[in-house]
Amino acid sequence: MLAATHAAFSTALYLGGAAVFEYPTEPIAWGLAILFSFMPDIDIPTSRVGRPLFFISVPLEKRFGHRTVTHSLIGVGVLAALASPLYLVWPMGFWAILGGYWSHIQIDMANIRGVDLFWPSPLRVVMPGKVKYRLEVGSKAEMIVLCAMLVFCVGLYPMSNLGLRGGLHQILKDFDIAYSEFVKVQGLTWHTLELKAIDNLTLEHIECACPVLGAWQKGLIVEYQGQARSVGKSQLHHNLYPVEAVLIEGEPLRVISQRVDMKGRSLRWLVDNLQANHAYYLLGELHIDADKVVDVTQLEVYHPASWSGAKVKLHYAKAGDLADYLNLTAIRGEVVVQFWLRPGDAMVDLKFSGSDAGNRIPGILQNF
């Protein structure tokens, strides 16, 4: 095959592998795959690699001929042994070299002669079996195949960066894919959900690019119009039913969390005395005196602050979500104060103020 055909085929395999196995495409690894797709032809002194390495190619051609040892499993094994130290420091480079080399052998099987894959056995491997379907070097048929592969690579490149699942997600806009993708990487990067949904309570159709806060009941918690809302396919657990959803990855996320012991304290104490230079979310569970009654009417199936029996549960709650619970004193329980920082954000400055700050600040916060 022509050098251009080998380069195109190795590129197709490299990008296809990135799409299926979701490894990042690196220019250096990609270049190595193309470079080593020429290497089996080192057994021809007139080839692209044979000319500069004539002191290797000339003896190889005289001793073994073309498409024999360098196009065999033995050749692959020798290359793997020589490149094996690279595997210890850069596995991606090792597999790019081996994959590029193998791509040459694989497409040469479609040549009329085929390759001596099991050399020194005289058995030749050809694909496809019928001669009329195989390619002659430099023929019009090879040019057609080359053009088709180039078009394929252009279409495959965006998919290689997204991965097969990510590419399908962009096409299908499926919520289940968005959920599973978020669960794997939550806490590492900021995410936005490009969402078309139906409000389960009002049947309103909404569209938004909503920041994603977390996962809950096989769905996602997003911030919509300043409020935490649950998105998912269960009307028992979620506010919004997703029609279309695409998860968009953003900047790196740094989460700083601190626990506050709430025994003997109220949420009003926490809100009034907690001072920080960043917005925050509150998560936790407080046990309240069972005799206390909270007059709360909540139509929404998910709410960041909820009352259940003698418990108040907080799940990505803001201070504004606590109005009905501020005066309840906890028998026991704790609240996690969670800060989400973007690159370049100032460090968290967290402190408590108030008359009882001196003897009520938890030890974990004293030097924060």
Coordinates of C-alpha atoms in Angstrom, one line a residue:
M1 CA 0.0 0.0 0.0
L2 CA 1.0 3.6 -0.4
A3 CA 2.4 5.5 2.5
A4 CA -0.6 7.8 2.5
T5 CA -2.9 4.8 2.8
H6 CA -1.0 3.5 5.8
A7 CA -1.0 6.9 7.5
A8 CA -4.8 7.2 7.0
F9 CA -5.5 3.7 8.2
S10 CA -3.3 4.1 11.4
T11 CA -5.1 7.4 12.1
A12 CA -8.5 5.7 11.7
L13 CA -7.5 3.0 14.2
Y14 CA -6.0 5.6 16.6
L15 CA -9.1 7.8 16.6
G16 CA -11.4 4.9 16.6
G17 CA -9.7 3.5 19.7
A18 CA -10.0 6.9 21.4
A19 CA -13.7 6.9 20.7
V20 CA -14.3 3.3 22.0
F21 CA -11.8 3.2 24.9
E22 CA -12.0 6.9 25.7
Y23 CA -8.3 7.6 26.0
P24 CA -7.2 11.2 25.3
T25 CA -5.9 12.0 21.8
E26 CA -2.3 13.2 22.1
P27 CA -0.5 14.7 19.1
I28 CA 2.8 13.0 20.0
A29 CA 1.2 9.6 20.4
W30 CA -0.8 10.1 17.2
G31 CA 2.4 11.0 15.4
L32 CA 4.1 7.9 16.6
A33 CA 1.2 5.8 15.4
I34 CA 1.6 7.3 11.9
L35 CA 5.4 7.0 11.9
F36 CA 5.4 3.3 12.9
S37 CA 2.7 2.6 10.4
F38 CA 5.5 3.0 7.8
M39 CA 8.0 0.9 9.8
P40 CA 7.2 -2.7 8.5
D41 CA 8.4 -1.5 5.0
I42 CA 11.9 -1.1 6.4
D43 CA 12.5 -4.4 4.4
I44 CA 12.4 -2.3 1.1
P45 CA 15.4 0.1 0.5
T46 CA 13.3 2.3 -1.7
S47 CA 10.5 2.8 0.9
R48 CA 9.9 5.9 3.0
V49 CA 11.7 4.4 6.0
G50 CA 14.0 2.2 4.0
R51 CA 15.9 5.0 2.4
P52 CA 17.2 6.7 5.5
L53 CA 17.8 3.3 7.2
F54 CA 19.4 1.7 4.2
F55 CA 22.0 -0.1 6.3
I56 CA 19.1 -2.1 7.8
S57 CA 16.7 -2.3 4.9
V58 CA 19.2 -3.6 2.3
P59 CA 20.3 -6.7 4.4
L60 CA 16.7 -7.4 5.3
E61 CA 15.5 -7.4 1.7
K62 CA 18.4 -9.7 0.6
R63 CA 18.0 -12.1 3.5
F64 CA 14.2 -12.3 3.9
G65 CA 12.4 -10.4 1.0
H66 CA 9.4 -8.2 1.3
R67 CA 6.4 -8.7 3.6
T68 CA 8.0 -11.6 5.5
V69 CA 9.7 -11.2 8.9
T70 CA 8.8 -7.5 9.3
H71 CA 5.2 -8.2 8.5
S72 CA 4.9 -11.1 10.9
L73 CA 4.0 -11.7 14.5
I74 CA 7.7 -12.2 15.1
G75 CA 8.3 -8.6 13.9
V76 CA 5.5 -7.4 16.2
G77 CA 7.0 -9.3 19.1
V78 CA 10.5 -7.9 18.5
L79 CA 9.2 -4.3 18.3
A80 CA 7.2 -4.9 21.5
A81 CA 10.3 -6.0 23.3
L82 CA 12.3 -3.1 22.1
A83 CA 9.6 -0.6 23.1
S84 CA 8.7 -2.2 26.4
P85 CA 10.8 0.2 28.6
L86 CA 8.5 3.0 27.2
Y87 CA 5.5 1.2 28.7
L88 CA 6.8 1.9 32.2
V89 CA 6.9 5.7 31.7
W90 CA 4.3 6.3 29.0
P91 CA 1.9 3.4 28.2
M92 CA 0.0 5.5 25.7
G93 CA 3.2 5.9 23.6
F94 CA 3.9 2.2 23.8
W95 CA 0.5 1.2 22.5
A96 CA 0.6 4.0 19.8
I97 CA 3.9 2.5 18.4
L98 CA 2.5 -1.1 18.5
G99 CA -0.9 -0.1 17.1
G100 CA 0.7 1.9 14.3
Y101 CA 3.0 -1.0 13.3
W102 CA 0.1 -3.5 13.4
S103 CA -2.1 -1.2 11.3
H104 CA 0.4 -1.5 8.4
I105 CA 0.3 -5.3 8.6
Q106 CA -3.5 -5.4 8.8
I107 CA -4.2 -3.3 5.8
D108 CA -1.4 -5.1 3.8
M109 CA -3.5 -8.2 4.2
A110 CA -5.9 -6.5 1.7
N111 CA -3.2 -6.4 -0.9
I112 CA -3.2 -9.0 -3.7
R113 CA -0.2 -10.8 -2.2
G114 CA -1.1 -10.6 1.4
V115 CA 1.4 -11.0 4.2
D116 CA 3.5 -13.8 5.8
L117 CA 1.9 -13.2 9.2
F118 CA 3.1 -16.5 10.6
W119 CA 6.6 -16.4 9.1
P120 CA 8.7 -18.6 8.7
S121 CA 5.6 -20.6 7.8
P122 CA 4.8 -20.1 4.1
L123 CA 1.2 -19.6 4.9
R124 CA 0.0 -16.2 3.7
V125 CA -2.8 -14.2 5.3
V126 CA -5.1 -12.3 3.0
M127 CA -8.3 -10.4 3.6
P128 CA -10.7 -10.6 1.8
G129 CA -10.3 -14.1 0.4
K130 CA -11.2 -13.4 -3.2
V131 CA -8.5 -11.8 -5.3
K132 CA -10.9 -9.5 -7.2
Y133 CA -11.8 -7.7 -3.9
R134 CA -8.2 -7.1 -2.9
L135 CA -6.2 -3.9 -3.6
E136 CA -3.3 -3.4 -6.0
V137 CA -0.8 -0.9 -4.8
G138 CA -1.4 2.6 -6.4
S139 CA -4.6 1.4 -8.1
K140 CA -7.8 3.4 -8.6
A141 CA -9.4 1.1 -6.0
E142 CA -6.7 2.1 -3.4
M143 CA -7.3 5.8 -4.2
I144 CA -11.0 5.3 -3.5
V145 CA -10.3 3.5 -0.2
L146 CA -7.8 6.2 0.8
C147 CA -10.3 9.0 0.1
A148 CA -13.0 7.1 2.0
M149 CA -10.7 6.7 5.0
L150 CA -9.8 10.4 5.0
V151 CA -13.5 11.4 5.1
F152 CA -14.0 8.8 7.8
C153 CA -11.2 10.2 9.9
V154 CA -12.6 13.8 9.6
G155 CA -15.9 12.6 10.9
L156 CA -14.3 10.4 13.6
Y157 CA -12.1 13.1 15.1
P158 CA -14.9 14.9 17.1
M159 CA -16.1 11.5 18.3
S160 CA -12.6 10.6 19.5
N161 CA -12.6 13.6 21.8
L162 CA -16.0 12.8 23.2
G163 CA -15.7 9.1 23.4
L164 CA -18.3 6.7 21.9
R165 CA -20.7 7.1 24.8
G166 CA -20.2 10.9 24.9
G167 CA -20.7 11.1 21.1
L168 CA -24.0 9.1 21.4
H169 CA -24.9 11.4 24.3
Q170 CA -24.5 14.5 22.1
I171 CA -26.6 12.9 19.4
L172 CA -29.3 11.2 21.4
K173 CA -29.4 13.8 24.3
D174 CA -30.3 11.0 26.6
F175 CA -30.7 11.8 30.3
D176 CA -29.5 8.3 31.5
I177 CA -26.2 8.9 29.8
A178 CA -25.9 12.3 31.4
Y179 CA -26.6 10.9 34.8
S180 CA -24.1 8.0 34.5
E181 CA -21.4 10.3 33.1
F182 CA -21.9 12.8 36.0
V183 CA -21.7 10.1 38.7
K184 CA -18.3 9.0 37.4
V185 CA -16.7 12.4 37.7
Q186 CA -18.7 14.4 40.2
G187 CA -16.6 16.6 42.5
L188 CA -13.9 17.0 39.9
T189 CA -15.3 19.6 37.5
W190 CA -18.1 22.0 37.2
H191 CA -21.0 20.6 35.1
T192 CA -23.9 22.2 33.3
L193 CA -27.0 20.4 32.1
E194 CA -28.5 21.7 28.9
L195 CA -32.0 20.6 29.6
K196 CA -35.4 20.5 28.1
A197 CA -37.9 19.2 30.7
I198 CA -41.5 19.1 32.0
D199 CA -42.3 20.3 35.5
N200 CA -44.2 17.4 37.1
L201 CA -46.3 19.7 39.2
T202 CA -47.3 22.4 36.8
L203 CA -46.7 20.6 33.4
E204 CA -44.7 23.7 32.3
H205 CA -42.1 23.0 29.6
I206 CA -38.8 24.6 30.5
E207 CA -35.4 25.0 28.9
C208 CA -32.2 25.9 30.7
A209 CA -28.5 25.5 31.0
C210 CA -28.6 24.6 34.7
P211 CA -25.5 24.1 37.0
V212 CA -25.5 20.5 38.3
L213 CA -25.1 20.2 42.1
G214 CA -25.2 16.5 42.7
A215 CA -26.9 13.1 42.2
W216 CA -30.1 12.0 43.9
Q217 CA -32.5 9.0 43.5
K218 CA -31.0 8.1 40.1
G219 CA -31.4 11.7 39.0
L220 CA -29.5 14.9 39.2
I221 CA -29.9 18.0 41.4
V222 CA -29.7 21.2 39.3
E223 CA -30.0 24.9 40.2
Y224 CA -32.9 26.4 38.3
Q225 CA -33.8 30.0 38.8
G226 CA -31.9 30.1 42.0
Q227 CA -33.5 27.0 43.5
A228 CA -32.3 23.4 43.7
R229 CA -34.6 21.1 41.6
S230 CA -34.4 17.4 41.0
V231 CA -34.3 16.1 37.4
G232 CA -35.2 12.5 36.7
K233 CA -37.7 10.0 35.3
S234 CA -39.5 9.2 38.6
Q235 CA -42.5 11.4 39.4
L236 CA -42.3 10.2 43.0
H237 CA -38.8 11.7 43.5
H238 CA -38.1 14.3 40.9
N239 CA -39.5 17.8 40.1
L240 CA -38.6 17.8 36.4
Y241 CA -39.0 15.1 33.8
P242 CA -36.2 15.3 31.3
V243 CA -37.1 15.3 27.6
E244 CA -33.6 16.1 26.3
A245 CA -30.4 16.5 28.4
V246 CA -26.8 17.0 27.5
L247 CA -24.1 17.2 30.2
I248 CA -21.4 19.8 29.5
E249 CA -18.1 19.6 31.4
G250 CA -16.6 22.9 32.6
E251 CA -13.7 24.2 34.6
P252 CA -11.9 22.1 37.3
L253 CA -13.8 22.1 40.6
R254 CA -12.3 22.3 44.1
V255 CA -14.7 21.4 46.9
I256 CA -13.9 22.4 50.5
S257 CA -16.1 20.8 53.2
Q258 CA -16.3 21.3 56.9
R259 CA -18.5 19.6 59.5
V260 CA -20.3 21.6 62.2
D261 CA -21.6 19.8 65.3
M262 CA -25.2 21.0 65.8
K263 CA -26.0 19.5 69.1
G264 CA -27.9 22.1 71.2
R265 CA -27.9 24.6 68.4
S266 CA -30.4 25.9 65.9
L267 CA -30.2 26.5 62.2
R268 CA -30.7 30.2 63.0
W269 CA -27.5 30.1 65.1
L270 CA -25.7 28.6 62.1
V271 CA -27.0 31.0 59.5
D272 CA -26.6 34.1 61.7
N273 CA -23.1 33.3 62.8
L274 CA -21.6 31.6 59.8
Q275 CA -19.5 34.1 57.8
A276 CA -17.6 33.2 54.7
N277 CA -16.3 35.0 51.6
H278 CA -17.9 32.4 49.3
A279 CA -21.4 31.1 48.7
Y280 CA -22.0 27.7 50.3
Y281 CA -24.4 24.7 50.4
L282 CA -25.5 22.9 53.6
L283 CA -25.9 19.2 53.8
G284 CA -26.8 17.1 56.8
E285 CA -29.4 15.6 59.1
L286 CA -30.6 17.1 62.4
H287 CA -32.6 15.1 65.0
I288 CA -35.2 17.4 66.6
D289 CA -37.4 16.9 69.8
A290 CA -40.3 14.7 68.6
D291 CA -42.7 17.0 70.4
K292 CA -41.9 19.9 68.1
V293 CA -44.3 20.4 65.2
V294 CA -43.2 22.2 62.0
D295 CA -46.0 23.7 60.0
V296 CA -44.6 23.1 56.5
T297 CA -46.5 22.5 53.3
Q298 CA -44.3 21.3 50.5
L299 CA -45.9 20.5 47.1
E300 CA -42.5 19.8 45.5
V301 CA -41.4 16.2 45.7
Y302 CA -37.8 17.3 46.2
H303 CA -36.8 20.2 48.4
P304 CA -33.3 21.0 49.7
A305 CA -34.6 21.3 53.2
S306 CA -37.2 18.8 54.3
W307 CA -39.0 17.6 57.5
S308 CA -39.5 13.9 58.1
G309 CA -40.7 12.7 61.5
A310 CA -38.3 14.1 64.0
K311 CA -35.6 14.8 61.4
V312 CA -34.7 17.8 59.3
K313 CA -32.7 16.8 56.2
L314 CA -30.6 19.3 54.3
H315 CA -29.4 18.5 50.8
Y316 CA -27.7 21.3 48.9
A317 CA -29.7 23.8 50.9
K318 CA -29.0 27.6 51.0
A319 CA -29.8 29.9 53.8
G320 CA -33.0 31.0 52.0
D321 CA -34.3 27.4 52.1
L322 CA -34.3 27.2 55.9
A323 CA -37.0 29.7 56.8
D324 CA -39.4 27.1 58.3
Y325 CA -36.7 25.4 60.3
L326 CA -34.6 28.2 61.7
N327 CA -35.9 28.0 65.3
L328 CA -35.6 24.3 65.7
T329 CA -32.9 23.2 68.1
A330 CA -31.1 19.9 67.3
I331 CA -30.8 17.2 69.9
R332 CA -28.0 15.7 67.8
G333 CA -26.7 15.9 64.3
E334 CA -24.3 17.7 62.1
V335 CA -24.2 19.9 59.1
V336 CA -21.6 19.9 56.3
V337 CA -20.8 23.4 55.0
Q338 CA -19.6 22.9 51.4
F339 CA -17.8 25.5 49.3
W340 CA -17.3 25.1 45.5
L341 CA -14.3 26.9 44.1
R342 CA -13.3 27.7 40.5
P343 CA -9.7 28.1 39.4
G344 CA -8.5 31.5 40.6
D345 CA -11.0 31.8 43.4
A346 CA -9.7 33.2 46.7
M347 CA -9.2 30.7 49.5
V348 CA -12.1 30.1 51.8
D349 CA -12.3 32.5 54.7
L350 CA -14.7 30.8 57.1
K351 CA -15.4 32.0 60.6
F352 CA -18.2 32.3 63.2
S353 CA -19.3 35.5 64.8
G354 CA -21.8 36.2 67.6
S355 CA -21.8 36.3 71.4
D356 CA -21.3 32.6 71.9
A357 CA -18.7 32.1 69.1
G358 CA -15.9 31.7 71.7
N359 CA -17.3 28.6 73.3
R360 CA -19.5 27.3 70.4
I361 CA -17.0 27.1 67.5
P362 CA -16.3 23.4 66.7
G363 CA -12.6 22.6 67.1
I364 CA -12.3 21.6 63.4
L365 CA -13.1 25.2 62.4
Q366 CA -10.8 27.0 64.8
N367 CA -7.9 27.3 62.4
F368 CA -9.7 27.0 59.1

